Coordinates of C-alpha atoms in Angstrom, one line a residue:
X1 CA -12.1 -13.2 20.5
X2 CA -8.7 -11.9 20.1
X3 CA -6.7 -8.9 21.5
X4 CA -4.1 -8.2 18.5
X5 CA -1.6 -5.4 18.4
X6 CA 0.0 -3.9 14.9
X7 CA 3.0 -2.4 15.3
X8 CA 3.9 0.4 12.9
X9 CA 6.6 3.3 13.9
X10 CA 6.5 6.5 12.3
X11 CA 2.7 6.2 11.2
X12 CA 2.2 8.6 8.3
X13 CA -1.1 9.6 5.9
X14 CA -0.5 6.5 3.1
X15 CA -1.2 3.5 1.6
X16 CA 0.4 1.1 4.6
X17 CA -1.1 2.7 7.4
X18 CA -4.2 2.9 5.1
X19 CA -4.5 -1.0 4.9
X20 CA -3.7 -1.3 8.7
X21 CA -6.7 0.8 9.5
X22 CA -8.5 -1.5 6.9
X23 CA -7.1 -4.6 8.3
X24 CA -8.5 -3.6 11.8
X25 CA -11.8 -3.2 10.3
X26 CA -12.1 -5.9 9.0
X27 CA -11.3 -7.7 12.5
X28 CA -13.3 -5.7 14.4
X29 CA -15.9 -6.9 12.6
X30 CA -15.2 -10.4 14.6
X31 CA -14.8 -9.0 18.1
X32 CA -11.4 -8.5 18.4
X33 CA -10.0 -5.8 20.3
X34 CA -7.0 -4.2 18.1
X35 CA -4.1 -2.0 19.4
X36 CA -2.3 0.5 17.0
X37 CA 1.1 1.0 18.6
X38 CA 3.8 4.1 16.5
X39 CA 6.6 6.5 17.3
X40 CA 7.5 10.1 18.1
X41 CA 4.3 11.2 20.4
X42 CA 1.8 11.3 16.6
X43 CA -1.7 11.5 17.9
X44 CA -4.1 9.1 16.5
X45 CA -5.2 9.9 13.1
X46 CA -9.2 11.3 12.4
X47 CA -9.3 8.1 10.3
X48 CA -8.7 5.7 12.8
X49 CA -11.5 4.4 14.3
X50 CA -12.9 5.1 18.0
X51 CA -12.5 1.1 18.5
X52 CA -9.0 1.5 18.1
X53 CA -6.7 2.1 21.1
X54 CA -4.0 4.3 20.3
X55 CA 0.1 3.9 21.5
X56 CA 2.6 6.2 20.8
X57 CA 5.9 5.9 22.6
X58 CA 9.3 6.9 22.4
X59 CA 11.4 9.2 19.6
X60 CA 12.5 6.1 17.4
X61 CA 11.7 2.3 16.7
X62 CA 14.3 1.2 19.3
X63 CA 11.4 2.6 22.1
X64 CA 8.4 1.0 20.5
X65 CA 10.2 -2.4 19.8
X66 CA 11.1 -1.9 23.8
X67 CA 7.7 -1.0 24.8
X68 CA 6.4 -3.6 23.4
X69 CA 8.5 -6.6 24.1
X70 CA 7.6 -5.9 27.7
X71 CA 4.0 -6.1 27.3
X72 CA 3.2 -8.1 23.9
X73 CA 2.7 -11.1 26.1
X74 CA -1.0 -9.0 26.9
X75 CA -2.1 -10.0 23.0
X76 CA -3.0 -13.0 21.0
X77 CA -1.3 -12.0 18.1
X78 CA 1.1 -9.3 17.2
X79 CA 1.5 -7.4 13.7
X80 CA 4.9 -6.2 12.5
X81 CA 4.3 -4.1 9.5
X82 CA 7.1 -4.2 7.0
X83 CA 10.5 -6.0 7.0
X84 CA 12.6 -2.5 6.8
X85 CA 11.9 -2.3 10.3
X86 CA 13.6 -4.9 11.4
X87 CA 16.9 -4.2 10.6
X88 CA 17.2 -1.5 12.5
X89 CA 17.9 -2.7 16.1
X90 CA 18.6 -6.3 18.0
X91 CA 15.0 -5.7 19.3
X92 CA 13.2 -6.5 16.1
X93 CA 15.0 -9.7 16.0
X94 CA 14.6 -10.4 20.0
X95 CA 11.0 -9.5 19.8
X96 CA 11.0 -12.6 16.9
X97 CA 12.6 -15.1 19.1
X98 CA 11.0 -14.7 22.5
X99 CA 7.2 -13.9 20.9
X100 CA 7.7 -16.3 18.0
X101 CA 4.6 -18.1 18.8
X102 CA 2.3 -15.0 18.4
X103 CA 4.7 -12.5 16.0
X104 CA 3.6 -12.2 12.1
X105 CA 5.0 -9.8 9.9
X106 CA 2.7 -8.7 7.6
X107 CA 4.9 -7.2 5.0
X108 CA 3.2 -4.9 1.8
X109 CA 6.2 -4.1 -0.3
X110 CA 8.6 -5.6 -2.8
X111 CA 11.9 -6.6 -1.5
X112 CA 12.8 -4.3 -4.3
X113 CA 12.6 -1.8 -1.4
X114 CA 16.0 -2.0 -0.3
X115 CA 17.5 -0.9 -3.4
X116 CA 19.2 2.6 -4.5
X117 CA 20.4 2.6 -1.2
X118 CA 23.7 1.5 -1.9
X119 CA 25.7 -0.6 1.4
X120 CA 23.2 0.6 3.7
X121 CA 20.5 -0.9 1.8
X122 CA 22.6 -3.9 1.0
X123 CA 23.6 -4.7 4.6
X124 CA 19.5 -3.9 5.6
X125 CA 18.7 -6.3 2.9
X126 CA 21.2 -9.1 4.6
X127 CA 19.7 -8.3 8.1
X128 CA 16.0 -8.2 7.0
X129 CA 16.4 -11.6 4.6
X130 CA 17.5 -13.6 7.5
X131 CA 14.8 -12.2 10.1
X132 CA 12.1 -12.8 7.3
X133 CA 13.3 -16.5 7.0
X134 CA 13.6 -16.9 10.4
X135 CA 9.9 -16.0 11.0
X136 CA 7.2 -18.7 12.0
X137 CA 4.3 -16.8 10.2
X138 CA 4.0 -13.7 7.4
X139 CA 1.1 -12.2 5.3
X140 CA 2.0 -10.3 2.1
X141 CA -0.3 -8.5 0.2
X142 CA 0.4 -10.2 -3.6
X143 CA 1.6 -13.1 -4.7
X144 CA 4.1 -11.5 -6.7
X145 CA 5.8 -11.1 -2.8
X146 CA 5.3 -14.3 -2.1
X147 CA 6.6 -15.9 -4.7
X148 CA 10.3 -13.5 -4.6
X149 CA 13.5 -14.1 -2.3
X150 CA 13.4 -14.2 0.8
X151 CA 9.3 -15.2 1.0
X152 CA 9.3 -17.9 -1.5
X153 CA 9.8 -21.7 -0.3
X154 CA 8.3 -20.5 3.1
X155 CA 5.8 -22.9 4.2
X156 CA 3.6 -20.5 6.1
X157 CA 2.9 -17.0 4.0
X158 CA -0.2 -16.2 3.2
X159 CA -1.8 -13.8 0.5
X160 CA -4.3 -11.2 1.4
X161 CA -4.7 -8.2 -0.9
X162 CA -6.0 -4.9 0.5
X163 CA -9.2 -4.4 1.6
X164 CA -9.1 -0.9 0.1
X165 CA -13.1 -0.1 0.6
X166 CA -15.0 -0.2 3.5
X167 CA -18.4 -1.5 2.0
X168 CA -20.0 -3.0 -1.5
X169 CA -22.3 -0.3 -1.8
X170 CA -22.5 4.1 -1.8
X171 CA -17.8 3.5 -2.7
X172 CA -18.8 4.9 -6.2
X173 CA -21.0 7.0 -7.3
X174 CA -24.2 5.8 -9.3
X175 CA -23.1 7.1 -12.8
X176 CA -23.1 4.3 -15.0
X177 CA -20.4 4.4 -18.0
X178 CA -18.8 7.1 -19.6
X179 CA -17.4 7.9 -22.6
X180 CA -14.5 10.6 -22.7
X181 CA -10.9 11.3 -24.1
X182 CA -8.7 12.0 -21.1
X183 CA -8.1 15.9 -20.7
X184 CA -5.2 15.5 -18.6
X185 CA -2.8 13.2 -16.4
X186 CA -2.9 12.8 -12.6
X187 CA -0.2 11.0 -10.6
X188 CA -1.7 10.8 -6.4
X189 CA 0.4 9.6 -4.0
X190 CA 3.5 10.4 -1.7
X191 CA 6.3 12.8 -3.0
X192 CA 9.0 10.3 -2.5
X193 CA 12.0 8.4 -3.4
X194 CA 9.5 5.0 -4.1
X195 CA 7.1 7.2 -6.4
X196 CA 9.8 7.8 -8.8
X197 CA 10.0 11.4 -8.0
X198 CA 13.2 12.0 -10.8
X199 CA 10.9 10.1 -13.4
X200 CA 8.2 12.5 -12.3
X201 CA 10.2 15.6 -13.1
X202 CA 10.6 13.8 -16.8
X203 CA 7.0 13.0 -17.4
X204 CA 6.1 16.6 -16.5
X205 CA 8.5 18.0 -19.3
X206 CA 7.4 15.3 -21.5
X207 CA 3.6 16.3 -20.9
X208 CA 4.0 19.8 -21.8
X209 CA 6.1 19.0 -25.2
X210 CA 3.1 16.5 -26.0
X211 CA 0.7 18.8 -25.0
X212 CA -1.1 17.6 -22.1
X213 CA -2.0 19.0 -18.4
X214 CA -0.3 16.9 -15.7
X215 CA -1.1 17.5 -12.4
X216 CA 0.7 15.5 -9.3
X217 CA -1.8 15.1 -6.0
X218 CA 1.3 14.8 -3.8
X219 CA 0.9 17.6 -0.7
X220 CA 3.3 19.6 -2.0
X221 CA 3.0 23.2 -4.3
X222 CA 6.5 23.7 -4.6
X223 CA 6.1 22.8 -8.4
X224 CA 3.7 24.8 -10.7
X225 CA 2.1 21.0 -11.5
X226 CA 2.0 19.8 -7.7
X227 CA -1.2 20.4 -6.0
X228 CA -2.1 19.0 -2.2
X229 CA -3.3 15.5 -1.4
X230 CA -6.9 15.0 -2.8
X231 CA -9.9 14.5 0.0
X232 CA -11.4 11.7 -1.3
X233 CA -9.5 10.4 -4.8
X234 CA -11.8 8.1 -5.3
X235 CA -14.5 10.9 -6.0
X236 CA -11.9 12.6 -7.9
X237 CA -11.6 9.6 -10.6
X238 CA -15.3 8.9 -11.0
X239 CA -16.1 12.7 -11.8
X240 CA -12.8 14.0 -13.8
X241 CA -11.9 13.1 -17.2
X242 CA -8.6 11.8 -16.5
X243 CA -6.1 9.4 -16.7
X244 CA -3.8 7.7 -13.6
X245 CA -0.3 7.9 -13.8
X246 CA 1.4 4.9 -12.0
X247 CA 5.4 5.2 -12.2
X248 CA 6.4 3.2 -8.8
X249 CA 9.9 2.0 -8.4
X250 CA 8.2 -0.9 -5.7
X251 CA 4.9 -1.6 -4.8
X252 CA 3.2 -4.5 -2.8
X253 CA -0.8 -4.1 -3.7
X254 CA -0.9 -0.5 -4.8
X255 CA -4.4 1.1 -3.3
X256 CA -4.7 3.8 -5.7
X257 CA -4.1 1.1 -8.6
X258 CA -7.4 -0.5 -6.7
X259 CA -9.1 2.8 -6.5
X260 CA -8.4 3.4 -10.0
X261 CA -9.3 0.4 -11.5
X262 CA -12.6 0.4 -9.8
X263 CA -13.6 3.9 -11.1
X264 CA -12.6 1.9 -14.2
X265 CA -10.2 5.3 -15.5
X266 CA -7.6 5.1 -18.1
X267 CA -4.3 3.9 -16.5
X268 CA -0.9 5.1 -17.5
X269 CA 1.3 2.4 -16.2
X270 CA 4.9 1.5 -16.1
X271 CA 6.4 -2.2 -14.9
X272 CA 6.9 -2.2 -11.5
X273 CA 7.5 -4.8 -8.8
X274 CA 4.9 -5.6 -6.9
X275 CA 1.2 -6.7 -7.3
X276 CA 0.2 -4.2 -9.8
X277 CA -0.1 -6.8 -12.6
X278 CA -2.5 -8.5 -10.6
X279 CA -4.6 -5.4 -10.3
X280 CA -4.3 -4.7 -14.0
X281 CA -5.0 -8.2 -15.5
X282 CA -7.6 -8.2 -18.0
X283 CA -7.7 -4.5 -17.9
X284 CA -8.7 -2.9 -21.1
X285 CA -8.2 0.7 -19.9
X286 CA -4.0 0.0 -19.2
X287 CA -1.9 1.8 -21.1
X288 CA 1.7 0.8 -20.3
X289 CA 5.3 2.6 -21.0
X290 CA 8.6 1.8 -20.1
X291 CA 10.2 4.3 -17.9
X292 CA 13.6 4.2 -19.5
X293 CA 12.5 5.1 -22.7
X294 CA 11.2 8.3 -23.5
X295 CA 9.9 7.4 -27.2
X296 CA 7.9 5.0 -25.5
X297 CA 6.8 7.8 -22.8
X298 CA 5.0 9.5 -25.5
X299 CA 3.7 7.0 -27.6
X300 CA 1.9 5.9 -24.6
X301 CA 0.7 9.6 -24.3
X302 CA -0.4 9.3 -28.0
X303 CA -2.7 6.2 -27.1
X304 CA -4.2 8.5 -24.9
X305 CA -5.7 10.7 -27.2
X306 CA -8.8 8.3 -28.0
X307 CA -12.4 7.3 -26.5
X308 CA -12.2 4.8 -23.8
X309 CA -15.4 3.2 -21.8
X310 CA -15.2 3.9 -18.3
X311 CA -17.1 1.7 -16.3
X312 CA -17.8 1.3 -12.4
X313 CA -16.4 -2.5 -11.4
X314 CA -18.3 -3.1 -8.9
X315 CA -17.6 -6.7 -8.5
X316 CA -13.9 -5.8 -8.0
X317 CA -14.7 -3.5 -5.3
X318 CA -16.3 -6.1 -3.8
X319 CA -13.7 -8.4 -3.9
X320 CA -11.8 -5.4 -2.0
X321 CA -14.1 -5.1 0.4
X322 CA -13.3 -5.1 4.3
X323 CA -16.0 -7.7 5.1
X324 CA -14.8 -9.8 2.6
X325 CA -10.9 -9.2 3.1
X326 CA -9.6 -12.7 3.9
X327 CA -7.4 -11.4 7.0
X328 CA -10.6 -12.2 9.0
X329 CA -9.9 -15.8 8.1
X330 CA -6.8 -15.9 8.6
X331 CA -6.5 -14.7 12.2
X332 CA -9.5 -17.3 12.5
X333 CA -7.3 -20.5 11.2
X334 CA -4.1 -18.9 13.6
X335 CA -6.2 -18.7 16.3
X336 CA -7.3 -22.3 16.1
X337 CA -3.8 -23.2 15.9
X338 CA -2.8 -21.9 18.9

């Protein structure tokens, strides 16, 4: 069994440090010890399991990467999650070259990231491109990663989507299918610059003239359509009669897309880079709209206005499942490399 460490500075409540918790899961299920090492004293999330040894050093990620190229040479295999990170100081790069051997970057977003940042994001793209390519061994979560610049003609990148649910059975509740016309739209997720927040602010206006609710699950009420971040979405989809917005700018392998899809709800959704398409293929329930045209905004809103058939998958939540996610083989094959 293997002692793996992920590092991850500045952990917040989301969909990244959702899948690391999921990932670990997933490997603890095999024995392996796993390490969660962050930033800024945070104190180790409810939702992280006991199993999980906590690290939290330092004010920024120069102290973590510093931290831990002094004592990464204790695990088998060490996790960088996400490429932004790197850029940021030598040490991402040093920690590269002298723990090549053992390093993978396990990367869950577009390169699309880095842009609408103007030179800082360009130079951070530069930086991040050449550390990527440089890197013996990196896990993406779709292939729509894997096949864009700087990931695509690497030899060793694998594909392993998010094991968003923790077991095949009691995820949804036992309700069978529904028939309902959406009574109103729900965006979840972060209030952020990714989300779209601008296009957010459109839709809202473009709601109300089309008369529908929208409501934004986003942990802010500064807004008379932002409520706080939902308990248990999940729950929330397979009772309400809604429909999911999805507006992204980047994504890797949204897990509210997974969450949604397996409630089997109506989905709003615009083109995004990322694995969303893979989510949404042979989807019935999609509704898609282009974000730069308002016309097509609300004729998207018009298809709403119907009866769809909302149906549990469970065989797709099984394919999301932790003790199915193929991260377990993976580290398996590494580890035989070795």
């Amino acid at each position: 069994m293997a002692s793996i460490l992920f590092i991850h500075p500045a952990w917040q409540v989301g969909g990244v440090e959702r899948t690391n918790i999921q990932w670990a899961k997933a490997l603890l299920l095999d024995g392996h010890s796993i390490t969660f090492a962050t930033t800024h004293g945070i104190e180790k999330p409810a939702d992280v399991p006991q199993e999980i040894s906590w690290v939290s050093v330092g004010r920024d990620s120069f102290a973590l990467f510093r931290k831990m190229i002094s004592f990464s040479w204790n695990f088998d295999i060490t996790f960088v999650c996400q490429s932004y990170l790197l850029p940021r100081l030598i040490a991402g790069q040093m920690l590269n070259l002298r723990f090549a051997k053992n390093v993978i970057l396990a990367e869950r977003n577009a390169f699309e990231q880095y842009n609408g940042y103007g030179l800082k994001g360009a130079v951070r793209s530069l930086i991040a491109a050449a550390q990527i390519r440089s890197m013996r061994h990196v896990v993406v979560n779709s292939e729509y990663i894997r096949n864009q610049y700087p990931f695509s003609g690497k030899r060793d990148v694998k594909v392993v989507q998010n094991p968003r649910f923790d077991n095949e059975h009691d995820v949804l509740p036992d309700i069978g299918d529904r028939l309902y016309e959406p009574e109103r739209v729900v965006f979840i997720g972060r209030w952020d610059e990714q989300k779209d927040t601008e296009f957010l602010l459109k839709f809202d206006g473009l709601c109300r003239k089309s008369g529908w609710d929208f409501l934004a699950f986003c942990g802010r009420t500064d807004l008379p359509f932002q409520r706080n971040f939902l308990q248990d979405p999940l729950q929330y989809m397979a009772s309400e009669k809604i429909a999911l917005l999805f507006c992204s700018k980047f994504e890797g392998y949204p897990n509210m897309l997974v969450e949604a899809r397996a409630a089997g709800i109506p989905i709003l959704a615009a083109h995004c880079p990322g694995g969303s398409r893979e989510i949404l293929a042979g989807y019935d329930n999609t509704v898609e709209f282009s974000k730069q045209n308002d016309a097509s905004v609300v004729e998207a809103l018009c298809k709403l206005r119907k009866t769809f058939r909302v149906r549990p998958d469970r065989d797709f939540v099984a394919k999301h499942c932790v003790q199915n996610s193929e991260i377990r083989g993976y580290v398996s094959s590494y580890l035989r490399s070795l």
